[in-house]
mmCIF file of N, CA and C in Angstrom:
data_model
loop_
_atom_site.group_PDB
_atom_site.id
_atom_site.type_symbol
_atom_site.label_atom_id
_atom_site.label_comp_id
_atom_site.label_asym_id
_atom_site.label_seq_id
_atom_site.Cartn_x
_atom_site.Cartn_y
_atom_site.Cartn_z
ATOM 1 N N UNK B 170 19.969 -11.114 15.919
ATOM 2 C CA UNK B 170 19.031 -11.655 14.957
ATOM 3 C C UNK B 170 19.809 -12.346 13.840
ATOM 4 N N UNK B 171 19.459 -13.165 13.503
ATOM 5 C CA UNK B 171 20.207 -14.224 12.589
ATOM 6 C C UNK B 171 19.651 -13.854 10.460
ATOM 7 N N UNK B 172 20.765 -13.662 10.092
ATOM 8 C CA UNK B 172 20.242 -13.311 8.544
ATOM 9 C C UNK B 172 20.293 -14.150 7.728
ATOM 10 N N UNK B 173 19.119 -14.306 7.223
ATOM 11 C CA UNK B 173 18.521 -15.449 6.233
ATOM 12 C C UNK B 173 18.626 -14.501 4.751
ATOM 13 N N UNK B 174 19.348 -15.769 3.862
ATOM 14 C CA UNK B 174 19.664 -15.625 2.735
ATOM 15 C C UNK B 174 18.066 -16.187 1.972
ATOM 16 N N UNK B 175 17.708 -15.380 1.459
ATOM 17 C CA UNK B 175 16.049 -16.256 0.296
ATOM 18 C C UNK B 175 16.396 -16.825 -0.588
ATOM 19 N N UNK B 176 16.020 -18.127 -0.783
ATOM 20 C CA UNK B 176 16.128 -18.685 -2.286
ATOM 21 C C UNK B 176 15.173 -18.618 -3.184
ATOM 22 N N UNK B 177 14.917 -17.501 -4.078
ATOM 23 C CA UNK B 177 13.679 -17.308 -4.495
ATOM 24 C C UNK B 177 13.155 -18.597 -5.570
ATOM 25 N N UNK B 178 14.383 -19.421 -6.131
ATOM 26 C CA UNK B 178 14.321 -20.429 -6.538
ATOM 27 C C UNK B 178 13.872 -21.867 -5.941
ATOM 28 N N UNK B 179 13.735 -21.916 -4.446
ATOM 29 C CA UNK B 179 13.140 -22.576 -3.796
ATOM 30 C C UNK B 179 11.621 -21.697 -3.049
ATOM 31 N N UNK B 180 10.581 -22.332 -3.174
ATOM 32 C CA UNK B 180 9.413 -22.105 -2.799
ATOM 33 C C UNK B 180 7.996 -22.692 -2.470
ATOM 34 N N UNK B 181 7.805 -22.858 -1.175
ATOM 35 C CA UNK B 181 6.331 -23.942 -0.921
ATOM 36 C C UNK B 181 5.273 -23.326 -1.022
ATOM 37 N N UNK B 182 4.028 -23.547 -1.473
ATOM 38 C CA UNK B 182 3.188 -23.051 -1.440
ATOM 39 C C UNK B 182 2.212 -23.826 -0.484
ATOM 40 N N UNK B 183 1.552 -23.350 0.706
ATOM 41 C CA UNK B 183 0.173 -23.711 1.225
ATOM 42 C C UNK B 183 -0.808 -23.564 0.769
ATOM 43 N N UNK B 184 -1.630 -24.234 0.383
ATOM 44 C CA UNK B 184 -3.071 -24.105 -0.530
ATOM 45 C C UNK B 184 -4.336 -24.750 0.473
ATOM 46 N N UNK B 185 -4.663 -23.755 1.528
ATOM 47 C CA UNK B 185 -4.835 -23.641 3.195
ATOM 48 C C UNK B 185 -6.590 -24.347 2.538
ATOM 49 N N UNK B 186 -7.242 -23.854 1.293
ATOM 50 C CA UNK B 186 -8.492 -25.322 1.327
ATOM 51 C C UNK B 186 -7.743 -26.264 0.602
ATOM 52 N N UNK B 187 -6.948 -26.681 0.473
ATOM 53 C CA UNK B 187 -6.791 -27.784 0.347
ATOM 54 C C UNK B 187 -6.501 -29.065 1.467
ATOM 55 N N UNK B 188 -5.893 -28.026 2.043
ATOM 56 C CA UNK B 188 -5.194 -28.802 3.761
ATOM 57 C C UNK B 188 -6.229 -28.478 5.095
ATOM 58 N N UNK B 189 -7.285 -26.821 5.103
ATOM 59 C CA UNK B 189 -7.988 -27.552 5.887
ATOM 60 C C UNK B 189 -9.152 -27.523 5.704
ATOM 61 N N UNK B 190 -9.499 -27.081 4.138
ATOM 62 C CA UNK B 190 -10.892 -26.965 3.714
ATOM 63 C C UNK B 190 -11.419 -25.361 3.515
ATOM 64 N N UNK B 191 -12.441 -24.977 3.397
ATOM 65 C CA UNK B 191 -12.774 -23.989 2.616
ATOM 66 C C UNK B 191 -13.123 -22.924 3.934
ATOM 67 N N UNK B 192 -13.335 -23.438 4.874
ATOM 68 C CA UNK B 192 -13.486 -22.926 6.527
ATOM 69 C C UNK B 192 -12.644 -22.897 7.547
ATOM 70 N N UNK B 193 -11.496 -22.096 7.914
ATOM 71 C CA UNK B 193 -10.397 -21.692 8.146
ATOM 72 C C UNK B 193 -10.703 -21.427 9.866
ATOM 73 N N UNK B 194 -10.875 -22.156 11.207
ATOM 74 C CA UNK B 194 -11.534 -22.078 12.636
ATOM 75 C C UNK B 194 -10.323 -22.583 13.187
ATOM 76 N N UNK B 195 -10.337 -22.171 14.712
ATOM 77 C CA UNK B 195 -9.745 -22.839 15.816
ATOM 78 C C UNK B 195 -8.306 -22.323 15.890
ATOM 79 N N UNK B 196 -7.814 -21.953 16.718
ATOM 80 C CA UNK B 196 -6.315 -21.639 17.336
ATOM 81 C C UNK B 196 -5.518 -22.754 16.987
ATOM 82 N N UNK B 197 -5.640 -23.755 17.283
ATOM 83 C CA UNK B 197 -5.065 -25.201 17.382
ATOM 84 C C UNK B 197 -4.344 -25.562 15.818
ATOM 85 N N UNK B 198 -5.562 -25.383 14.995
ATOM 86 C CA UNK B 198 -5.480 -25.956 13.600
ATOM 87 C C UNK B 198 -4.143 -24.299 13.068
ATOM 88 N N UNK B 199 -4.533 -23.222 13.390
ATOM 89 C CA UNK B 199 -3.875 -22.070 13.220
ATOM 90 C C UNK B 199 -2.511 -22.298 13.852
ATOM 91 N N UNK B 200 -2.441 -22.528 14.998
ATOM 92 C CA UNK B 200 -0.932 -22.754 15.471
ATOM 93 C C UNK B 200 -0.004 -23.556 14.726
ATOM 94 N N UNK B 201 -0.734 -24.830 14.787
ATOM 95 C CA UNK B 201 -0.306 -25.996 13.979
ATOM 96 C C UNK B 201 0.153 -25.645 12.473
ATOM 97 N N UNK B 202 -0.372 -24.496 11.680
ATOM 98 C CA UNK B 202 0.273 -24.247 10.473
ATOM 99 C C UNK B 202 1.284 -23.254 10.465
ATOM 100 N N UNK B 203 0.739 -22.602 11.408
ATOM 101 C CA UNK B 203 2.166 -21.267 11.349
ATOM 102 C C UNK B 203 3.018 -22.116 11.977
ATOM 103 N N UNK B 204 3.380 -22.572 12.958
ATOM 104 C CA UNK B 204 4.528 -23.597 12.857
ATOM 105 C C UNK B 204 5.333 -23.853 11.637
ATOM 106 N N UNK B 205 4.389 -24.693 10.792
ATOM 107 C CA UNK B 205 4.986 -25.345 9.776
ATOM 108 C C UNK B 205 5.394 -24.561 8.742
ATOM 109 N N UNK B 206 5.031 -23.071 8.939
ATOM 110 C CA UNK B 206 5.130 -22.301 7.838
ATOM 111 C C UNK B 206 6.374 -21.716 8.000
ATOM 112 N N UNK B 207 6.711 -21.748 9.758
ATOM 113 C CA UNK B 207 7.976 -20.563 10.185
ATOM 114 C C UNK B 207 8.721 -21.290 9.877
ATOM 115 N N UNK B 208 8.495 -22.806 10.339
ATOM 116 C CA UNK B 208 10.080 -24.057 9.948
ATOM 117 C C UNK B 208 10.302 -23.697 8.731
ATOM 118 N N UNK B 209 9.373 -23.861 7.295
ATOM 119 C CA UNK B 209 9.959 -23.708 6.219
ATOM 120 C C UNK B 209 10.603 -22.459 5.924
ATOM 121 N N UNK B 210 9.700 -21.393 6.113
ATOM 122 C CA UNK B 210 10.494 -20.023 5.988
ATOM 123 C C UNK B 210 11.753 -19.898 6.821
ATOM 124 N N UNK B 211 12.279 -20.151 7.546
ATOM 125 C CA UNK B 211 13.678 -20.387 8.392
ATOM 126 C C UNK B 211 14.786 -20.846 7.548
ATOM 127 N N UNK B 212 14.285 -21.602 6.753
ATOM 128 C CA UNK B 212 15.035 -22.757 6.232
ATOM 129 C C UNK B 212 15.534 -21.908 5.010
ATOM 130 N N UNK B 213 15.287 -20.872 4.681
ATOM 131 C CA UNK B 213 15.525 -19.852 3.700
ATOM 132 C C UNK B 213 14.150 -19.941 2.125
ATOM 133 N N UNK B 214 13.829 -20.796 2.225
ATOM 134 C CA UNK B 214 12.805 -20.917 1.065
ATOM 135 C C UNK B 214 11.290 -19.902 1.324
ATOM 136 N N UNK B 215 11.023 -19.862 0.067
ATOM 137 C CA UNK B 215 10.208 -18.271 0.276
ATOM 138 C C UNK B 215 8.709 -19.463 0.444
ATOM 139 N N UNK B 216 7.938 -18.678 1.312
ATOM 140 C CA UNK B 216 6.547 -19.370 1.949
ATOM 141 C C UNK B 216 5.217 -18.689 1.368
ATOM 142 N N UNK B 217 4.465 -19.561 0.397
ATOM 143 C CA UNK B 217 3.792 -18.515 -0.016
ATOM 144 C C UNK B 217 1.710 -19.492 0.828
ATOM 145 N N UNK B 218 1.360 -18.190 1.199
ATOM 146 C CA UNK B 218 0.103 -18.690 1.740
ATOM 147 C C UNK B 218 -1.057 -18.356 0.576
ATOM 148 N N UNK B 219 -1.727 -19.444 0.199
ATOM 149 C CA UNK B 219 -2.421 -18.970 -0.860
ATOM 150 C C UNK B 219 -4.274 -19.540 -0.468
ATOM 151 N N UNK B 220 -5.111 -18.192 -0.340
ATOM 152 C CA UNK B 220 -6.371 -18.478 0.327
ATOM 153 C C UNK B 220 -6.795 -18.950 -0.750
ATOM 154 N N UNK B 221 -6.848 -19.451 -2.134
ATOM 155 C CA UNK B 221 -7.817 -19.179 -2.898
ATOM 156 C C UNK B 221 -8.637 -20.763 -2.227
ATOM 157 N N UNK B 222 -10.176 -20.342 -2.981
ATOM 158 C CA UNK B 222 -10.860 -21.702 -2.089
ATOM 159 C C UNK B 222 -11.485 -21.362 -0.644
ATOM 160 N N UNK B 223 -10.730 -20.593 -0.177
ATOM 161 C CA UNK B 223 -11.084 -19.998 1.229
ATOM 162 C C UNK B 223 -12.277 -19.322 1.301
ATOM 163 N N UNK B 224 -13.320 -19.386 2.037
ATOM 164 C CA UNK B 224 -14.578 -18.356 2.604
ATOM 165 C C UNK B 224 -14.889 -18.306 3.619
ATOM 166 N N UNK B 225 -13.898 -18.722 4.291
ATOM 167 C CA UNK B 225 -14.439 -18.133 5.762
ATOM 168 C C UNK B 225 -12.886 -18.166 6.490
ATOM 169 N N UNK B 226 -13.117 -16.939 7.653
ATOM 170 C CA UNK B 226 -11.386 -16.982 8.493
ATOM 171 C C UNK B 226 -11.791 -16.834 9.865
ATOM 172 N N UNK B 227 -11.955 -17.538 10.876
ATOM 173 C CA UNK B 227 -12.413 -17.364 12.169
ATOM 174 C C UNK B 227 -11.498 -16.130 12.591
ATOM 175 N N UNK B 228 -11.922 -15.013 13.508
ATOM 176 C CA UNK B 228 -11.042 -14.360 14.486
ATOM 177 C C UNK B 228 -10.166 -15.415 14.687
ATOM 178 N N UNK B 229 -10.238 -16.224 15.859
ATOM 179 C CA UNK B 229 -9.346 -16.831 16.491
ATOM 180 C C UNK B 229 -7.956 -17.244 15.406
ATOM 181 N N UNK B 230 -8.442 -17.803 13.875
ATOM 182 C CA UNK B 230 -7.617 -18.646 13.365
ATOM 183 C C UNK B 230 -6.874 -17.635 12.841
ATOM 184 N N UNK B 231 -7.233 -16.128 11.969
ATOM 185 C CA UNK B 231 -6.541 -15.239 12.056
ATOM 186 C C UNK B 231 -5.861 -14.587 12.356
ATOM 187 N N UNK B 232 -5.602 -14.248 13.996
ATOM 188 C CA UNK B 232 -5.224 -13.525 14.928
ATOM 189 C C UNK B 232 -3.787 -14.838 15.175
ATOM 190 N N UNK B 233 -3.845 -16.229 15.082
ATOM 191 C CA UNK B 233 -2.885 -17.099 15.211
ATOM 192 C C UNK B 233 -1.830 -17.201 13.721
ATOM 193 N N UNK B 234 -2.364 -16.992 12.743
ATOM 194 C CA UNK B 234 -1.811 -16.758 12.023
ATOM 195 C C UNK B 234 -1.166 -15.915 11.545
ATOM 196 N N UNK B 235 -1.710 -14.528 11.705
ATOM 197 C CA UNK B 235 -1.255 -12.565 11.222
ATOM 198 C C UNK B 235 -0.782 -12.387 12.281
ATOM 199 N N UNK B 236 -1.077 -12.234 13.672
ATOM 200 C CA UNK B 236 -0.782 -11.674 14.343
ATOM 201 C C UNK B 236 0.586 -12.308 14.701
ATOM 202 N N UNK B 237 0.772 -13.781 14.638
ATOM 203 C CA UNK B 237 1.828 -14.182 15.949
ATOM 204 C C UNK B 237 2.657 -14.999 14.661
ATOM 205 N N UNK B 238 2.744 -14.960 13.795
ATOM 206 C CA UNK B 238 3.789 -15.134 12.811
ATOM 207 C C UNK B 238 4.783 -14.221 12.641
ATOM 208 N N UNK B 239 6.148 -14.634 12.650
ATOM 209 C CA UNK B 239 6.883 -13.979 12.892
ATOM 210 C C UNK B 239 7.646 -12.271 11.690
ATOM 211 N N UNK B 240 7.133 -11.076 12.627
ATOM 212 C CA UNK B 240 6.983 -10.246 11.444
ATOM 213 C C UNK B 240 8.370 -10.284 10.533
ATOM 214 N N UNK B 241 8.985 -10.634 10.689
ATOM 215 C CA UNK B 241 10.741 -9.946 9.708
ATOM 216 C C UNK B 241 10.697 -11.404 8.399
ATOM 217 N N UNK B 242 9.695 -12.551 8.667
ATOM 218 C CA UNK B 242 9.428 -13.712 7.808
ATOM 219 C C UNK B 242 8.849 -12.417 6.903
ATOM 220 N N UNK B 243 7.712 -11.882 7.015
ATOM 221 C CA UNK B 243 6.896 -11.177 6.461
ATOM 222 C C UNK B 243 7.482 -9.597 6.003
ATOM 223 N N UNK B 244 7.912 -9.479 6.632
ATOM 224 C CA UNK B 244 8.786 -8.178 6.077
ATOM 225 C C UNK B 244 9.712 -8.649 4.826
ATOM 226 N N UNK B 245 10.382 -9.266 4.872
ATOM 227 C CA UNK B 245 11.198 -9.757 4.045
ATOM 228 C C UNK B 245 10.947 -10.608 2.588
ATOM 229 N N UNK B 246 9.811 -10.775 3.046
ATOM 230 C CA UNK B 246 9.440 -11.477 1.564
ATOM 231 C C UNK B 246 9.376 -12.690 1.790
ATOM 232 N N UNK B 247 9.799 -13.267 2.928
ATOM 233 C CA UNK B 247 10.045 -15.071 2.695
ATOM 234 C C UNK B 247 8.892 -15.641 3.105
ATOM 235 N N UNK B 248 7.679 -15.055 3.697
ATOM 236 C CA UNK B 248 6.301 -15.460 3.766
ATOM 237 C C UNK B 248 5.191 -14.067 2.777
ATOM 238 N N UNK B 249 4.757 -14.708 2.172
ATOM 239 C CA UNK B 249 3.866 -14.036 0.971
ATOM 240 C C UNK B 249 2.520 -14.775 1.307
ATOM 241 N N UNK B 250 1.581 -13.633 1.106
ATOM 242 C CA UNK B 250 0.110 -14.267 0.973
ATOM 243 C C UNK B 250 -0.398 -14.003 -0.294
ATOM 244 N N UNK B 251 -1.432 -15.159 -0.790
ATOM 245 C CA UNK B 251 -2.339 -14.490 -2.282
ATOM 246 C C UNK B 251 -3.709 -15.104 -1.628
ATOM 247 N N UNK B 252 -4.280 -14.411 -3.200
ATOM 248 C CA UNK B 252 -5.750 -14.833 -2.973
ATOM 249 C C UNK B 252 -6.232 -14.189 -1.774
ATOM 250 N N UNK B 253 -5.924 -13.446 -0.496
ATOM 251 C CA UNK B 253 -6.471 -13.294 -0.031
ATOM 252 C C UNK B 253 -7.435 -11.987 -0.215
ATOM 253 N N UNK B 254 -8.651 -12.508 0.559
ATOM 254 C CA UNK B 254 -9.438 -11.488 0.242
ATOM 255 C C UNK B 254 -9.659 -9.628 0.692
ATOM 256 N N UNK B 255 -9.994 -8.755 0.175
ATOM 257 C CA UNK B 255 -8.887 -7.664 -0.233
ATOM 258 C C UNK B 255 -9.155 -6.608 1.620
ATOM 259 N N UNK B 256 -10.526 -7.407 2.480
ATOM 260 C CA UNK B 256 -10.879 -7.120 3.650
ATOM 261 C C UNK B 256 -10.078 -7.709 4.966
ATOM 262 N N UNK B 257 -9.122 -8.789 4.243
ATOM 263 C CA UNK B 257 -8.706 -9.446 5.365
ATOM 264 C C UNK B 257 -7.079 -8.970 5.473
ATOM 265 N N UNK B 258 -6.883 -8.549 4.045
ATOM 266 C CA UNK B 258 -5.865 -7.113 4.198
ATOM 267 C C UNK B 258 -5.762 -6.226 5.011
ATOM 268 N N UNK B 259 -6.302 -6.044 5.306
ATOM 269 C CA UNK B 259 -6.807 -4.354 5.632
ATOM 270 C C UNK B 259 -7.017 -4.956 7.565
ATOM 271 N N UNK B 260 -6.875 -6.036 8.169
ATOM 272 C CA UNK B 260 -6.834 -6.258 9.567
ATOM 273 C C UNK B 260 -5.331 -6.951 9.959
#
């Protein structure tokens, strides 16, 4: 396993209604961001996912995002979520 140094001084934020609107559906659109989220988090810069704006999370788009994102991004701190809502925690 390869060890990534964090730059807590470098940091992107996704602002997920802004990019795909306030309704969060489809595997496709879900794949397509965790992608872009693992490239940046790889790259050592900390990834922060921020729902605010968000009201709705399909199963499908969830399960592509939580589930199959890579856990040690998330263990580690270099992918962070906010705003999210305090039920979608808890799956």
């Amino acid at each position: 396993m390869t060890s990534l140094t964090l730059d807590t001084n470098l940091m992107m934020t996704f602002r997920l209604s802004d990019e795909l609107g306030p309704t969060l559906v489809g595997r496709i659109p879900a794949r397509e961001l965790r992608g872009r989220i693992e490239d940046v988090a790889r790259t050592g810069q900390v990834v922060v996912i921020d729902f605010d704006g968000v009201s709705l999370i399909s199963p499908s788009f969830a399960d592509e995002v939580f589930a199959r994102v890579e856990p040690s991004l998330v263990a580690s701190g270099t992918i962070r979520f906010e705003n999210l809502d305090p039920h979608m925690v808890e799956i």
